PDB file of C-alpha atoms in Angstrom:
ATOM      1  CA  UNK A 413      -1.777 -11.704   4.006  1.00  0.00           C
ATOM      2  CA  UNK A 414      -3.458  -8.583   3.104  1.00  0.00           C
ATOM      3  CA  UNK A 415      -4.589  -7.895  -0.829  1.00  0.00           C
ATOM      4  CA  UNK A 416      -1.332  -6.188  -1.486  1.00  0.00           C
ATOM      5  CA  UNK A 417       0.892  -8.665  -0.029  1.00  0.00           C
ATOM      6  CA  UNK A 418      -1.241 -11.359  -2.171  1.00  0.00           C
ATOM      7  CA  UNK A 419      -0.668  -9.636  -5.280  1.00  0.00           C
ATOM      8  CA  UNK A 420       2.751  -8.800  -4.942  1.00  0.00           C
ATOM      9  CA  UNK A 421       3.665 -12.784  -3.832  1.00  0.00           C
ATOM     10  CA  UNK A 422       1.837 -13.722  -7.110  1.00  0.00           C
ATOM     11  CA  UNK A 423       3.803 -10.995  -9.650  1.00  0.00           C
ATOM     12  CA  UNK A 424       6.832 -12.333  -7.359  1.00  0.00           C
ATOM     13  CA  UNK A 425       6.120 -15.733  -8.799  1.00  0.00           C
ATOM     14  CA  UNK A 426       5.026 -14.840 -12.265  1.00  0.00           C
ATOM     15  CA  UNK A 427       8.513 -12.800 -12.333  1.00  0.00           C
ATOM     16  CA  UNK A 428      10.491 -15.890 -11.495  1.00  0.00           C
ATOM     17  CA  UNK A 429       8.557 -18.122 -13.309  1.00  0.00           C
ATOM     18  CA  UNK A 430       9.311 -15.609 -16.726  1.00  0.00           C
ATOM     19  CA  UNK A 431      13.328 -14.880 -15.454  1.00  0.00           C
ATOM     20  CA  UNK A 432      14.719 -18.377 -14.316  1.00  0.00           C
ATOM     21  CA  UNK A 433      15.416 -16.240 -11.186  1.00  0.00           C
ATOM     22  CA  UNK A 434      14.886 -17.286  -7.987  1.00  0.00           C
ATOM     23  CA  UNK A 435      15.568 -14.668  -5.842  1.00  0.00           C
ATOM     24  CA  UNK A 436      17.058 -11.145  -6.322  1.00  0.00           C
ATOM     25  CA  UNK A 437      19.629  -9.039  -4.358  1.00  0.00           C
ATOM     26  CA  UNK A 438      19.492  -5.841  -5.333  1.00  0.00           C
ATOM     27  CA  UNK A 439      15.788  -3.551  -7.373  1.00  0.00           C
ATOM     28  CA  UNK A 440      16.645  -0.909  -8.895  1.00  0.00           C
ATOM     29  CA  UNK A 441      13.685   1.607 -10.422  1.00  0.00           C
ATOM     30  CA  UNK A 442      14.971   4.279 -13.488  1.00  0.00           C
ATOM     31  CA  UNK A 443      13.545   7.160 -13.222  1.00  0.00           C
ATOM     32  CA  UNK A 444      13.997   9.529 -16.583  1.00  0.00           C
ATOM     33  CA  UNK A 445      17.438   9.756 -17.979  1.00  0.00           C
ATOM     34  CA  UNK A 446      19.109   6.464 -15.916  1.00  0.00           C
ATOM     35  CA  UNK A 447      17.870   3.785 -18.343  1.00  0.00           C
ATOM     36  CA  UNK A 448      21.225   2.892 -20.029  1.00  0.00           C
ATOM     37  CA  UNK A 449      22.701   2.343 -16.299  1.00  0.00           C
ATOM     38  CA  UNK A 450      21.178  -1.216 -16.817  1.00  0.00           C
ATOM     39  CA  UNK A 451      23.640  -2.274 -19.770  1.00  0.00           C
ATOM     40  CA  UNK A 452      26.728  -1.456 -17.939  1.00  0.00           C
ATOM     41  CA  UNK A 453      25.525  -3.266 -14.587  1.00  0.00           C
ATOM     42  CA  UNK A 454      25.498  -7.458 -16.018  1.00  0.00           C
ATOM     43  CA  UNK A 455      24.372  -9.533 -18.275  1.00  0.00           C
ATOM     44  CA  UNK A 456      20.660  -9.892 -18.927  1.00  0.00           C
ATOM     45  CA  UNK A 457      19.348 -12.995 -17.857  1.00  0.00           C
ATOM     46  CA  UNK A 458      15.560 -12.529 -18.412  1.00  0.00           C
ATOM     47  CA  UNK A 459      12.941 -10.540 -18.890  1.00  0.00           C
ATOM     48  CA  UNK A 460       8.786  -9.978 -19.073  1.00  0.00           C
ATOM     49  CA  UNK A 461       6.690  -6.957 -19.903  1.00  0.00           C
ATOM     50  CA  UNK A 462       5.204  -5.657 -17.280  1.00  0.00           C
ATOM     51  CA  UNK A 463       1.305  -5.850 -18.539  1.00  0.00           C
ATOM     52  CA  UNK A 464       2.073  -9.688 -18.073  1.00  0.00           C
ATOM     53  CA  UNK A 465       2.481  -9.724 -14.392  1.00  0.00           C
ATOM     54  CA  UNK A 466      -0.471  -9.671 -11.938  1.00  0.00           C
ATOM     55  CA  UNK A 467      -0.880  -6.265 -10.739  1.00  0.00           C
ATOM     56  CA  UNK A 468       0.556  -3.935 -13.615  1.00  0.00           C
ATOM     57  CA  UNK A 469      -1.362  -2.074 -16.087  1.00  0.00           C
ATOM     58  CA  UNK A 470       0.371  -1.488 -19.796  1.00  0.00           C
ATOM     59  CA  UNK A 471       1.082   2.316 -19.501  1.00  0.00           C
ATOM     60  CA  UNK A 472       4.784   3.265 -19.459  1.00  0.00           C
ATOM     61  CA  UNK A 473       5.449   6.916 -19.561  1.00  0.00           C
ATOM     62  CA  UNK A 474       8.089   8.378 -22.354  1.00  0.00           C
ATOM     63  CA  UNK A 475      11.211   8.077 -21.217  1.00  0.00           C
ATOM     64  CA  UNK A 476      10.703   5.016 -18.903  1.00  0.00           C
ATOM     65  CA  UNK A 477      10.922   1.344 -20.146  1.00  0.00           C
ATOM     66  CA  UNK A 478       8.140  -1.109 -20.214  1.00  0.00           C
ATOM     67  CA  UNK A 479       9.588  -4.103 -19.362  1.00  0.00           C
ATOM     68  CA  UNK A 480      10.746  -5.855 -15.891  1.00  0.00           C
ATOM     69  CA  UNK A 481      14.508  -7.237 -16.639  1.00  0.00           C
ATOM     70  CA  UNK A 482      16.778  -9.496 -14.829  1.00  0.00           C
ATOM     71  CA  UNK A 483      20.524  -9.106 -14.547  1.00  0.00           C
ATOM     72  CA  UNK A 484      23.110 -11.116 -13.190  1.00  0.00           C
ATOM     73  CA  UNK A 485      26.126  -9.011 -12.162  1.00  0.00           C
ATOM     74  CA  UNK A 486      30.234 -10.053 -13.014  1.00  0.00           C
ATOM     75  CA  UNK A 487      29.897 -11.338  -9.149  1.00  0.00           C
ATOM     76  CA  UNK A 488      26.784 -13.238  -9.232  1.00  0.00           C
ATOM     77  CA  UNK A 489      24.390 -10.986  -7.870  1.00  0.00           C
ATOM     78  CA  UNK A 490      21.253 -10.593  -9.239  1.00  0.00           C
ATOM     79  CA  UNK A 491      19.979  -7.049 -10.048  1.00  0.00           C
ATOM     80  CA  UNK A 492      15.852  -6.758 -10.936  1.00  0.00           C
ATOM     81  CA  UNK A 493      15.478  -3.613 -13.519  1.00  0.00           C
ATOM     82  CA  UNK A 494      11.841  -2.202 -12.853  1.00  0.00           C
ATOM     83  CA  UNK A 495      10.068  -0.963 -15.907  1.00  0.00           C
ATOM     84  CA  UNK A 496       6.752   0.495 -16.235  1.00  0.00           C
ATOM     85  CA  UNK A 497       6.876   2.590 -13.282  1.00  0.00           C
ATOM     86  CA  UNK A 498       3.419   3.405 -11.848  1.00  0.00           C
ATOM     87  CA  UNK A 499       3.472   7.134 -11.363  1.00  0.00           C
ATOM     88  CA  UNK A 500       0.560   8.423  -8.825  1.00  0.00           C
ATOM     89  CA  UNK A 501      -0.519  10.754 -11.709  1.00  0.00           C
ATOM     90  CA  UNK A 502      -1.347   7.953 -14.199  1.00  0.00           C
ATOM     91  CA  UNK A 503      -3.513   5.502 -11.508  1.00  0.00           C
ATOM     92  CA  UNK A 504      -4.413   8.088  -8.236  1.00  0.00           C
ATOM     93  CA  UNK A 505      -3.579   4.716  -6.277  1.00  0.00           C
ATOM     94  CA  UNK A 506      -1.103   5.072  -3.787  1.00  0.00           C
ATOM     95  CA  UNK A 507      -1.050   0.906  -3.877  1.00  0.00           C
ATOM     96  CA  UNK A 508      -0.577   0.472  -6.950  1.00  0.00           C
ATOM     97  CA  UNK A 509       2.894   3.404  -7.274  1.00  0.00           C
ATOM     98  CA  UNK A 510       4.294   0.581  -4.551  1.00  0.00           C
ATOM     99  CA  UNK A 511       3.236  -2.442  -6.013  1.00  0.00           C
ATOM    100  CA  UNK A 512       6.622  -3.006  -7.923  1.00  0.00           C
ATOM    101  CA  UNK A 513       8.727  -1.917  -4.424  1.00  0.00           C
ATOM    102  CA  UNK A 514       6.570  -5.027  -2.778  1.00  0.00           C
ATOM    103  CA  UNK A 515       6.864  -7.188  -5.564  1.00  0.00           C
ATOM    104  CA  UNK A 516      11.030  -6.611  -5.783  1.00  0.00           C
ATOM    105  CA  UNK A 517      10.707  -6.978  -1.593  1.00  0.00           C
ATOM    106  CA  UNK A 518       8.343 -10.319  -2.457  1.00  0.00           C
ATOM    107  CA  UNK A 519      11.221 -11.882  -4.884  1.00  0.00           C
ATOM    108  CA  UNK A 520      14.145 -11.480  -2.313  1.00  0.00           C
ATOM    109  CA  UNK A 521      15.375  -8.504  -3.013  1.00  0.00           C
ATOM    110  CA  UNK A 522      16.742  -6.593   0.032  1.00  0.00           C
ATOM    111  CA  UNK A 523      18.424  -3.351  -1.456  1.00  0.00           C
ATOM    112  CA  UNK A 524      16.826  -0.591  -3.588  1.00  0.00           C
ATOM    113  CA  UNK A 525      18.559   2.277  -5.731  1.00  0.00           C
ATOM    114  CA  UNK A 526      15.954   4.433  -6.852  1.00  0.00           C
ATOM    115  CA  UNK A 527      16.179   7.084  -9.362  1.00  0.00           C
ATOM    116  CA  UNK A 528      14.092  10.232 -10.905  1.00  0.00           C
ATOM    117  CA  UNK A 529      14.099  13.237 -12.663  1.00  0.00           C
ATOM    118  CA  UNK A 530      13.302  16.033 -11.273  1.00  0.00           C
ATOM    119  CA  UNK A 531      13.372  20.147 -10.762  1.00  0.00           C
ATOM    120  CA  UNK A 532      15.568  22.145  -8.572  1.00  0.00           C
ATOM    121  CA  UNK A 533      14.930  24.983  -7.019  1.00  0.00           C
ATOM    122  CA  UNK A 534      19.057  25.824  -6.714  1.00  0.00           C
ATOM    123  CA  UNK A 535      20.356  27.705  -9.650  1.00  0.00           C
ATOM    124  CA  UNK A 536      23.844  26.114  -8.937  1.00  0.00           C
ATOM    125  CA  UNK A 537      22.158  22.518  -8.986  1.00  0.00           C
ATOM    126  CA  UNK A 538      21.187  23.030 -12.553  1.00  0.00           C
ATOM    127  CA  UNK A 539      20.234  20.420 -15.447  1.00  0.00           C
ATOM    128  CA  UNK A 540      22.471  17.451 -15.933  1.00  0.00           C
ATOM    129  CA  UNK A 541      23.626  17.772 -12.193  1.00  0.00           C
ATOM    130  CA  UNK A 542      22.946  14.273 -10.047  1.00  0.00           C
ATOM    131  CA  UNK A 543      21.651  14.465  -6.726  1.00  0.00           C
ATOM    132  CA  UNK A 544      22.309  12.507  -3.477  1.00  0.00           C
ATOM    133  CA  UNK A 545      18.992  12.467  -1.799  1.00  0.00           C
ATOM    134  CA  UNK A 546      18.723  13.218   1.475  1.00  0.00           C
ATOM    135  CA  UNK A 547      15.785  13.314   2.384  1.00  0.00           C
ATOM    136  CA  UNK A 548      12.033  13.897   1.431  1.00  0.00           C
ATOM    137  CA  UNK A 549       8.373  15.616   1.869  1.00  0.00           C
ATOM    138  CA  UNK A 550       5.254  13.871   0.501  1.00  0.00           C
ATOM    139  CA  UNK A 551       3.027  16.206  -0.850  1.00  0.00           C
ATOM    140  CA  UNK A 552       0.718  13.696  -2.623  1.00  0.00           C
ATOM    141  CA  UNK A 553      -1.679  13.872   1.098  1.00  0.00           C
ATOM    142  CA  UNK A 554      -1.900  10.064   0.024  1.00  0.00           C
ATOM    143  CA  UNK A 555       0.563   6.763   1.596  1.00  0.00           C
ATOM    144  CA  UNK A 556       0.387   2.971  -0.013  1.00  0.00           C
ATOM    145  CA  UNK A 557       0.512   1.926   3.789  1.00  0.00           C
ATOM    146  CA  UNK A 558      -2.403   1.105   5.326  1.00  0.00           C
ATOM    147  CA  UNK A 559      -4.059   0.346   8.699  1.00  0.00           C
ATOM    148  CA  UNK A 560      -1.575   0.776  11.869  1.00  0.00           C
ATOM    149  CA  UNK A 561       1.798   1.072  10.018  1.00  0.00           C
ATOM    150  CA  UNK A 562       3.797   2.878  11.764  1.00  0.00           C
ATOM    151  CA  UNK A 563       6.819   3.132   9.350  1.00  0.00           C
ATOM    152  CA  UNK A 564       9.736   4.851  10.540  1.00  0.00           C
ATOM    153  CA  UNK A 565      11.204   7.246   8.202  1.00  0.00           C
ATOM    154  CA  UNK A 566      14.151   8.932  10.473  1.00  0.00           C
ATOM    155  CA  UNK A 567      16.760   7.822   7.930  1.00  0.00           C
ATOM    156  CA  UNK A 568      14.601   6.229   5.180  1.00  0.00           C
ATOM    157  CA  UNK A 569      17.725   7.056   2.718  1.00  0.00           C
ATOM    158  CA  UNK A 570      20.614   4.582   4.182  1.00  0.00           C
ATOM    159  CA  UNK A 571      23.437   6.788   5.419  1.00  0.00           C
ATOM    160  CA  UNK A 572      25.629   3.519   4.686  1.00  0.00           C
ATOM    161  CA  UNK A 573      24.702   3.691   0.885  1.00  0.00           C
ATOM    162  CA  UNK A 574      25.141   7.329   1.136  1.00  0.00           C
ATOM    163  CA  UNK A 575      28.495   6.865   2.042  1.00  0.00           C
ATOM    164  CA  UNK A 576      29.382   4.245  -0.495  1.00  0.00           C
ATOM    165  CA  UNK A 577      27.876   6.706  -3.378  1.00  0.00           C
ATOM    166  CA  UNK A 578      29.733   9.723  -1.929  1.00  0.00           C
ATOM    167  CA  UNK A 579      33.329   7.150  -1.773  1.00  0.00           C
ATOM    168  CA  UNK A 580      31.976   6.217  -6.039  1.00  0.00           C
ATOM    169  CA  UNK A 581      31.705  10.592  -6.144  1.00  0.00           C
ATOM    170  CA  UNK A 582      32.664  13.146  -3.535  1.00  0.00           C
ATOM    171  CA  UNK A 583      31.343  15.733  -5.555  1.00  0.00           C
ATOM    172  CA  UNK A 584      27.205  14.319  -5.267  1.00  0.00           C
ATOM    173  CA  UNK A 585      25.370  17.656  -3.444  1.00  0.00           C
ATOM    174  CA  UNK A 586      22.677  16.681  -0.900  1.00  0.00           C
ATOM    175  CA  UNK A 587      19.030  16.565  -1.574  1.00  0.00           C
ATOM    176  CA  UNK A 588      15.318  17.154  -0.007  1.00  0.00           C
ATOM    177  CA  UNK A 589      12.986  15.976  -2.883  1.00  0.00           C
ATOM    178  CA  UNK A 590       9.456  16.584  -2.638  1.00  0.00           C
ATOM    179  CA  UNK A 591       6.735  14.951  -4.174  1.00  0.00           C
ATOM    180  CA  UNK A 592       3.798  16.689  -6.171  1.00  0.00           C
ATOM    181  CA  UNK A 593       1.139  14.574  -7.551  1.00  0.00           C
ATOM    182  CA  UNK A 594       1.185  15.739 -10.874  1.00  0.00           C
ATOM    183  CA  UNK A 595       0.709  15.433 -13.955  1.00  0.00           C
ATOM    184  CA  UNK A 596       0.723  19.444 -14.536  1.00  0.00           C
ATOM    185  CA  UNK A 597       4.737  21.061 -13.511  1.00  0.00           C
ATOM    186  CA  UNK A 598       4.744  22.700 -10.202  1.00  0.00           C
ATOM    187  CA  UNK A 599       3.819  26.528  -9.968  1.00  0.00           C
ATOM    188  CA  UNK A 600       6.049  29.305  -9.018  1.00  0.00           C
ATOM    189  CA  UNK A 601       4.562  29.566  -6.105  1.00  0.00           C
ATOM    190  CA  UNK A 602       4.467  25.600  -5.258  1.00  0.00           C
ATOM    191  CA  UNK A 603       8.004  25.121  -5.633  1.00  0.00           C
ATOM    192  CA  UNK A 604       8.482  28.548  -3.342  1.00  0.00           C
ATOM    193  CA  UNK A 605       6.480  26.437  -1.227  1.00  0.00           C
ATOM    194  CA  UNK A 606       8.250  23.447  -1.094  1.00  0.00           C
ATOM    195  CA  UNK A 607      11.871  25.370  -0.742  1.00  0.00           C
ATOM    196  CA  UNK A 608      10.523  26.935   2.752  1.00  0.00           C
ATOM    197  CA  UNK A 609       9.489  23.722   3.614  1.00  0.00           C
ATOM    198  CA  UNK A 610      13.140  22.697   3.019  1.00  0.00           C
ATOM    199  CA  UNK A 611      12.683  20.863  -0.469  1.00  0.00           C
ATOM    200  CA  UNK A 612      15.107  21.834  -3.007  1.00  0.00           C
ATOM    201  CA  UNK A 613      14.055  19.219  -5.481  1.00  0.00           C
ATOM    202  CA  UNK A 614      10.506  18.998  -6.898  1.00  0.00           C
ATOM    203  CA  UNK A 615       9.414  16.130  -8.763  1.00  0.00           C
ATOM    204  CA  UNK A 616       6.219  13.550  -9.510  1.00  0.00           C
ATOM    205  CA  UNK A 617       7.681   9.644  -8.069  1.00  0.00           C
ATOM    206  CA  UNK A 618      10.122   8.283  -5.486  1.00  0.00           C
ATOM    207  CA  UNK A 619       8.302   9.549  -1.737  1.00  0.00           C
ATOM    208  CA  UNK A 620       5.226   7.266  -2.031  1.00  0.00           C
ATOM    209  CA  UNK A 621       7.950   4.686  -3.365  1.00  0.00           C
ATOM    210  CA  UNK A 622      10.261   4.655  -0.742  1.00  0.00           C
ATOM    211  CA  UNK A 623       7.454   4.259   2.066  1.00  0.00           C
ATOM    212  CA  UNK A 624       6.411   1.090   0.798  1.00  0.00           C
ATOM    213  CA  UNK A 625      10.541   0.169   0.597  1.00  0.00           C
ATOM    214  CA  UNK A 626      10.637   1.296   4.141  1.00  0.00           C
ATOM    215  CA  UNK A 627       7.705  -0.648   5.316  1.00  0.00           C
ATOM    216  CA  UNK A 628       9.334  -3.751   3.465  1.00  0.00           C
ATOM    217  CA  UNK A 629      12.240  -3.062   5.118  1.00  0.00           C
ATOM    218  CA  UNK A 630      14.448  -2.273   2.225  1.00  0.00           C
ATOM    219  CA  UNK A 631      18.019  -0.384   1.934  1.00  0.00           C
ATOM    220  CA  UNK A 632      17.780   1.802   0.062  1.00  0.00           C
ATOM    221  CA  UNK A 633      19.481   5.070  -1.561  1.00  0.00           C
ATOM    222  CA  UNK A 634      18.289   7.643  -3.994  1.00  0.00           C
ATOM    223  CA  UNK A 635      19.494   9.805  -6.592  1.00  0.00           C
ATOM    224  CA  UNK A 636      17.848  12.063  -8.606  1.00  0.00           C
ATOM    225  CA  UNK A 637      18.952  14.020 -11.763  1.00  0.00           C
ATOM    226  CA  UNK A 638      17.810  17.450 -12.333  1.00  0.00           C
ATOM    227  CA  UNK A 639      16.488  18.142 -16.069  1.00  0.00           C
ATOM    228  CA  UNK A 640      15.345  21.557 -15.267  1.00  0.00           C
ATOM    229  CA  UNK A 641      15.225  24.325 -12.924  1.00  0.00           C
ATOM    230  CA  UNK A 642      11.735  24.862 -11.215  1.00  0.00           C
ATOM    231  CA  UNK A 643       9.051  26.846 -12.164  1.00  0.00           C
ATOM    232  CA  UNK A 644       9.982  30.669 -11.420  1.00  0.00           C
ATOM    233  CA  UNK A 645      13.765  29.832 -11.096  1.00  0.00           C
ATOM    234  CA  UNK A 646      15.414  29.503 -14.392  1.00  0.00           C
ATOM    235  CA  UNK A 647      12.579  32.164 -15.717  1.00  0.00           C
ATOM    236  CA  UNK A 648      11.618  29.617 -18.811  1.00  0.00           C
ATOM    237  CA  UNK A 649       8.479  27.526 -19.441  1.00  0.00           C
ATOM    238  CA  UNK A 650       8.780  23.639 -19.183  1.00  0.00           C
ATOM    239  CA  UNK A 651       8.045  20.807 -21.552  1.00  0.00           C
ATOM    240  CA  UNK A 652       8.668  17.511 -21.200  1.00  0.00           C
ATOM    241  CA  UNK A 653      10.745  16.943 -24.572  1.00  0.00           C
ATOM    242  CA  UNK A 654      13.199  19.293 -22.539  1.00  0.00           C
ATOM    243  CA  UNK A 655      13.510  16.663 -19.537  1.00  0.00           C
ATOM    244  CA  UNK A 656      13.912  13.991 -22.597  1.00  0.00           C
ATOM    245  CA  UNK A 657      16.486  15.972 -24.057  1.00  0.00           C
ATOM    246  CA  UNK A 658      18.491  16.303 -20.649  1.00  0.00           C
ATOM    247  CA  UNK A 659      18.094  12.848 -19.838  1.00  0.00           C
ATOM    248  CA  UNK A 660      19.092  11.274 -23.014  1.00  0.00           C
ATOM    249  CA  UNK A 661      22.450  14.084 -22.969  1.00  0.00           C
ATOM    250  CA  UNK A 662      23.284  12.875 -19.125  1.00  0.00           C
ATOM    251  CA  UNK A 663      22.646   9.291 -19.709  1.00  0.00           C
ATOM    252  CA  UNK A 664      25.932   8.165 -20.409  1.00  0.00           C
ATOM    253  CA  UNK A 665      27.791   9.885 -17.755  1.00  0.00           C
ATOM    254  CA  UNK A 666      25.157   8.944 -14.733  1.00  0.00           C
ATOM    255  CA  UNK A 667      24.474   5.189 -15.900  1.00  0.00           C
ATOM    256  CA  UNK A 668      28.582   4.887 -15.580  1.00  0.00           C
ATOM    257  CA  UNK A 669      27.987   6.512 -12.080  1.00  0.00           C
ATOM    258  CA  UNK A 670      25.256   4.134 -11.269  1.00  0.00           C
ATOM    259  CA  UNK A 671      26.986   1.409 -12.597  1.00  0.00           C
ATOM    260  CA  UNK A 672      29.753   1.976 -10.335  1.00  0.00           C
ATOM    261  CA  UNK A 673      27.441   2.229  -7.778  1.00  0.00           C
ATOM    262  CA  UNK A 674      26.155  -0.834  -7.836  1.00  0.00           C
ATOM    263  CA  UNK A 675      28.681  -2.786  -8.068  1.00  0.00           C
ATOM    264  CA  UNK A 676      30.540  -1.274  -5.149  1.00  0.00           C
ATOM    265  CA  UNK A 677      26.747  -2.728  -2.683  1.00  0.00           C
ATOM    266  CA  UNK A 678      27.487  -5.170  -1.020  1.00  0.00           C
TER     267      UNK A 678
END
């Protein structure tokens, strides 16, 4: 086993050992806005902060919970709630933004929902609209694979889970998110950028994520839930108490739709 593989088996353990779980079916990471989706999916069985497991530094963002949480759903399944996401702006370490997607992949789990804020560059997709993503460009010029890893990414977003989401709500548009390093918003001319390059979501998480998911062999499906329109679209400034505000005014409606969501995987 490599480093990464190392460290993730030992969090793996660490997570169990602090849970009482076992093994998990389902990871599912929160991006801003989607953290009261975890009440509404089952019962929680355990949980650790994430400073306590090998691996994870003690830096949760606003918005995003610090802790790692086990849930066991009305059917049995159980459902690992990752806190404390590592955003590439916080540790420039590609490894460490996927060491929770190995981790998840290292305690069983085999499916992963995975959520964000972001921007759109679609006046019609505006703030408090959810997102079916489609698709995405890394724009971070950095990967948490290493060596020969030859990862395909053809349909990295499962069209089955796609399907189930779009069964949940017809109404979901499509989505090409594309991933900025960050911390600073996107320029005008960045997100013009990324819509020729056939982005119409801008946002700082999920691409780096998702290629250690695919590399571990993970379902997955991903939603994102626009807070704002991108810079030079809606004409305003941003500020993150905005995205807060957004997040905290959607978070009912889209934890009932993730909810829903999850309990429909099988």
């Amino acid at each position: 086993m490599n480093d990464s593989t190392t460290l993730a088996a030992q969090a793996a353990d660490a997570l169990r050992a602090a849970t009482g779980v076992d093994s998990f079916d389902i990871a599912l990471i929160l991006g801003s806005g989607w953290g009261g989706a975890a009440e509404l999916i089952g019962e929680e069985v355990g949980s650790i902060e994430a400073a306590e497991l090998p691996g994870f530094d003690a830096h949760a963002v606003a918005g995003h919970s610090s802790k790692m949480r086990a849930l066991r759903t009305a059917d049995g399944r159980h459902v690992l709630v990752l806190g404390s996401r590592q955003h590439f702006y916080q540790v420039r370490d590609a490894g460490k933004v996927a060491h929770g997607v190995r981790m998840a992949a290292a305690a069983g789990a085999t499916q992963l929902v995975i959520t964000n804020g972001c921007g759109s560059t679609r006046p019609e997709v505006g703030p408090g609209s959810v997102v079916l993503l489609a698709d995405h460009i890394n724009l971070t010029a950095a990967t948490p694979l290493e060596g020969a890893s030859f990862v395909d990414m053809t349909q990295a977003y499962s069209p089955r889970l796609r399907e189930l989401a779009l069964g949940i709500d017809p109404s979901l548009p499509d989505g090409v998110y594309a991933q900025f390093t960050g911390p600073q918003y996107e320029t005008p001319a960045e997100v013009r950028m990324a819509a020729i390059l056939g982005a119409n979501l801008v946002g700082m998480s999920t691409a780096l994520e998702v290629l250690a998911a695919r590399q571990a062999g993970f379902e997955i499906l991903g939603l994102s839930l626009v807070t704002n329109l991108a810079a030079g679209i809606g004409g305003d400034t941003l500020d993150h108490s905005e995205v807060l505000d957004v997040g905290a005014t959607s978070g009912p409606r889209i934890s009932r739709l993730l909810a829903d969501i999850v309990e429909a995987m099988r």
